[in-house]
CSV table of C-alpha atoms in Angstrom, one decimal:
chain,number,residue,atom,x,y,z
T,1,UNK,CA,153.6,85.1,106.5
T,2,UNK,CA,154.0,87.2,103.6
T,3,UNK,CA,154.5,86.5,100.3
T,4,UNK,CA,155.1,88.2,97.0
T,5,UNK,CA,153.0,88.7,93.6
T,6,UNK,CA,155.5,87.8,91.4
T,7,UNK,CA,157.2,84.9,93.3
T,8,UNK,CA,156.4,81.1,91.8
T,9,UNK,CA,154.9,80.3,95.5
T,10,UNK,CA,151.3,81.2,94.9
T,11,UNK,CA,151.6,79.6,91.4
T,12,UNK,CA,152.9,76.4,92.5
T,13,UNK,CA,150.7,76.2,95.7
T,14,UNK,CA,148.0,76.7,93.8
T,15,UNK,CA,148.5,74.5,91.0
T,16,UNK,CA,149.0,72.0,93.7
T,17,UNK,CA,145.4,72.8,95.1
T,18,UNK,CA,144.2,72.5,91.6
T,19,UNK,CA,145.4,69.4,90.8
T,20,UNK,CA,143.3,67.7,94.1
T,21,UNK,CA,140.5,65.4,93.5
T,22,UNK,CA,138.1,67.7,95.6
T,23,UNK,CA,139.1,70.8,94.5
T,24,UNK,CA,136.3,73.7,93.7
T,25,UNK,CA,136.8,76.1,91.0
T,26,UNK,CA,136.5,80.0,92.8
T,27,UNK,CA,138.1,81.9,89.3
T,28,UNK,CA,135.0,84.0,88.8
T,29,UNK,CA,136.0,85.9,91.8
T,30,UNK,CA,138.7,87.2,89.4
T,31,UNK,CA,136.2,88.6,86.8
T,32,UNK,CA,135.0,90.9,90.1
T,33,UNK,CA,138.8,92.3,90.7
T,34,UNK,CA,140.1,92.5,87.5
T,35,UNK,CA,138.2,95.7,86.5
T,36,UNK,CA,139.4,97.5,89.5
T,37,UNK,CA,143.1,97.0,88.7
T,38,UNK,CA,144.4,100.3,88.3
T,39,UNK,CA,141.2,102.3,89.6
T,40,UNK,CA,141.7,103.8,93.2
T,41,UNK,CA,139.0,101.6,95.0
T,42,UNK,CA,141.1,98.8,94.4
T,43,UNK,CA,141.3,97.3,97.6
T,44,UNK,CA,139.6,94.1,99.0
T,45,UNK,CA,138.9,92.6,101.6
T,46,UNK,CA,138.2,88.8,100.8
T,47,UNK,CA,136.7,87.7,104.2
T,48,UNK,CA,136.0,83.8,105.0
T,49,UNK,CA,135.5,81.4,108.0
T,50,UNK,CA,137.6,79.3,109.7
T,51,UNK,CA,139.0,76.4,106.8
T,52,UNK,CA,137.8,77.8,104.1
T,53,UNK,CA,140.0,78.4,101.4
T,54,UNK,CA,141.9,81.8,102.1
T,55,UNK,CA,145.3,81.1,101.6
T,56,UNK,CA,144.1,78.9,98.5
T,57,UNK,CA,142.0,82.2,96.8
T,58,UNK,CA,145.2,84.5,97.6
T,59,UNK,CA,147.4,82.0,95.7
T,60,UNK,CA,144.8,81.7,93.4
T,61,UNK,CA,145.1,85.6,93.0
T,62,UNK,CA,148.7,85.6,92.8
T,63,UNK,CA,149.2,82.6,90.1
T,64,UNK,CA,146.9,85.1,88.0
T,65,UNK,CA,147.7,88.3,88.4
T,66,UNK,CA,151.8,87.1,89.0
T,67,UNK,CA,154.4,87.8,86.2
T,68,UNK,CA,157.0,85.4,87.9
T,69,UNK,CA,155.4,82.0,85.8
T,70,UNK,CA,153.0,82.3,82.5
T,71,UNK,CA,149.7,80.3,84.2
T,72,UNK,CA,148.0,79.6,81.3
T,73,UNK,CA,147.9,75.9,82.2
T,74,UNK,CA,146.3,76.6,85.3
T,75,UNK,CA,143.4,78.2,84.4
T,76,UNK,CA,143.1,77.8,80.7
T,77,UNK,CA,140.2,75.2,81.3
T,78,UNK,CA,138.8,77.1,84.8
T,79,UNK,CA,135.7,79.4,84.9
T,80,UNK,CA,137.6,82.7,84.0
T,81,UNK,CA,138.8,81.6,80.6
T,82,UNK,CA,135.0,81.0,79.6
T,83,UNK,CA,134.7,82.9,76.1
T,84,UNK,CA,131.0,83.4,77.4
T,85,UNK,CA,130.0,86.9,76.6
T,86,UNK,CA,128.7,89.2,79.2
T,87,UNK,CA,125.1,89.5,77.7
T,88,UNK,CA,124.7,85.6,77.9
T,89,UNK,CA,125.5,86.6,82.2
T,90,UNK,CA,123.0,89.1,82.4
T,91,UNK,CA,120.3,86.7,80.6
T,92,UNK,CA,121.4,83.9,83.1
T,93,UNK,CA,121.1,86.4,85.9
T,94,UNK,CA,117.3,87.5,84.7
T,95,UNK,CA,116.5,83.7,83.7
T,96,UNK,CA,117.2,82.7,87.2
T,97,UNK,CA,116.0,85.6,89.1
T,98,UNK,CA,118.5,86.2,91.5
T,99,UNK,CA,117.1,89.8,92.0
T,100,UNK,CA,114.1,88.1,94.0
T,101,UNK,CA,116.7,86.7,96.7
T,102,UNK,CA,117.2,90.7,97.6
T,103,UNK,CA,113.7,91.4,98.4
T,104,UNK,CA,113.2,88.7,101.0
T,105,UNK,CA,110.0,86.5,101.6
T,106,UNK,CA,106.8,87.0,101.1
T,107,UNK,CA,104.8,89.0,103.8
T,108,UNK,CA,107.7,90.5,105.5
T,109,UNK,CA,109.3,93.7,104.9
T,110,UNK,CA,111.4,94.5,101.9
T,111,UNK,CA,115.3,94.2,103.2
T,112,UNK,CA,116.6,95.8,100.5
T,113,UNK,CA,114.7,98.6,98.0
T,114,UNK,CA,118.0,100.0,96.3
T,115,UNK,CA,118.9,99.5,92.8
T,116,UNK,CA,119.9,95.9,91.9
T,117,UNK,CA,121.9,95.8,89.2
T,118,UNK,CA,123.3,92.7,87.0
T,119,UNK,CA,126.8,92.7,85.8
T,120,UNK,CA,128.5,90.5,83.1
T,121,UNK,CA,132.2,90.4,82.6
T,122,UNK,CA,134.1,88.2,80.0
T,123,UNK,CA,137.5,88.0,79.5
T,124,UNK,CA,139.4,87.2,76.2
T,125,UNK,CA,142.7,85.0,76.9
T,126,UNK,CA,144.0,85.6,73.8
T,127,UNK,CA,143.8,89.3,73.2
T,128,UNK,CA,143.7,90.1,77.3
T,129,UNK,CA,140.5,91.8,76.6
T,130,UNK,CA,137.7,92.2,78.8
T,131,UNK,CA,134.6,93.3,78.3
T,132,UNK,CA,131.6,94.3,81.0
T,133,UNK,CA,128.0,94.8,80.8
T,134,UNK,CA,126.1,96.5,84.1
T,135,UNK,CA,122.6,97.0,83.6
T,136,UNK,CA,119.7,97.4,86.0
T,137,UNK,CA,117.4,94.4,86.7
């Protein structure tokens, strides 16, 4: 099956999944490609199990990045439109401590003892901006 970025398919499959009673909102993953557009470690590999939600993300990654249809009213109220700005994500990242999950329980030996660092990206519908934050927790 293949399919093209700037074809209507993924938008209209996707604003199909959208529009589902049980339907879970993935659009941060897009803050994570969006600043490698253009950069030459670009490419991703998106891996998932068996039923669940691969063909949904890639449609959700071509209504988005797609110039075929102007998807604002997709994702206009979804998590990437969030005016949040990335210093509120870093606090949430140190409020919650998620840099404790990478050093594993208590007694046993440290998994991981590289730098951990936080990252907080916001994106500006209007203007098209984004803006990142990486900082070391």
């Amino acid at each position: 099956m293949g399919m093209f970025l700037n074809s209507r398919y993924p938008f209209e499959a996707y604003r199909a999944a959208a529009s589902e009673k049980f339907f879970v909102d993935k659009t941060e993953l897009l803050a994570e490609l969006i600043p490698a557009l253009g950069k030459t470690d670009r490419f991703f590999c998106i891996a998932r199990p068996r039923r669940f939600g691969k063909s949904v993300m890639a449609n959700m990654i071509g209504a988005f990045f797609g110039r075929a249809v102007k998807a604002d009213e997709i994702f206009q109220f979804r998590k990437i439109a969030s005016p949040e700005i990335p210093e509120k994500a870093i606090s949430q990242i140190k409020e919650k401590q998620y840099a404790l999950r990478f050093q594993g329980k208590l007694g046993e030996k440290q998994r991981y003892t590289g730098r951990v660092l936080a990252v907080g990206i916001s994106y500006n519908k209007k203007t098209k901006e984004h803006r990142c934050k990486v900082e070391e927790i």
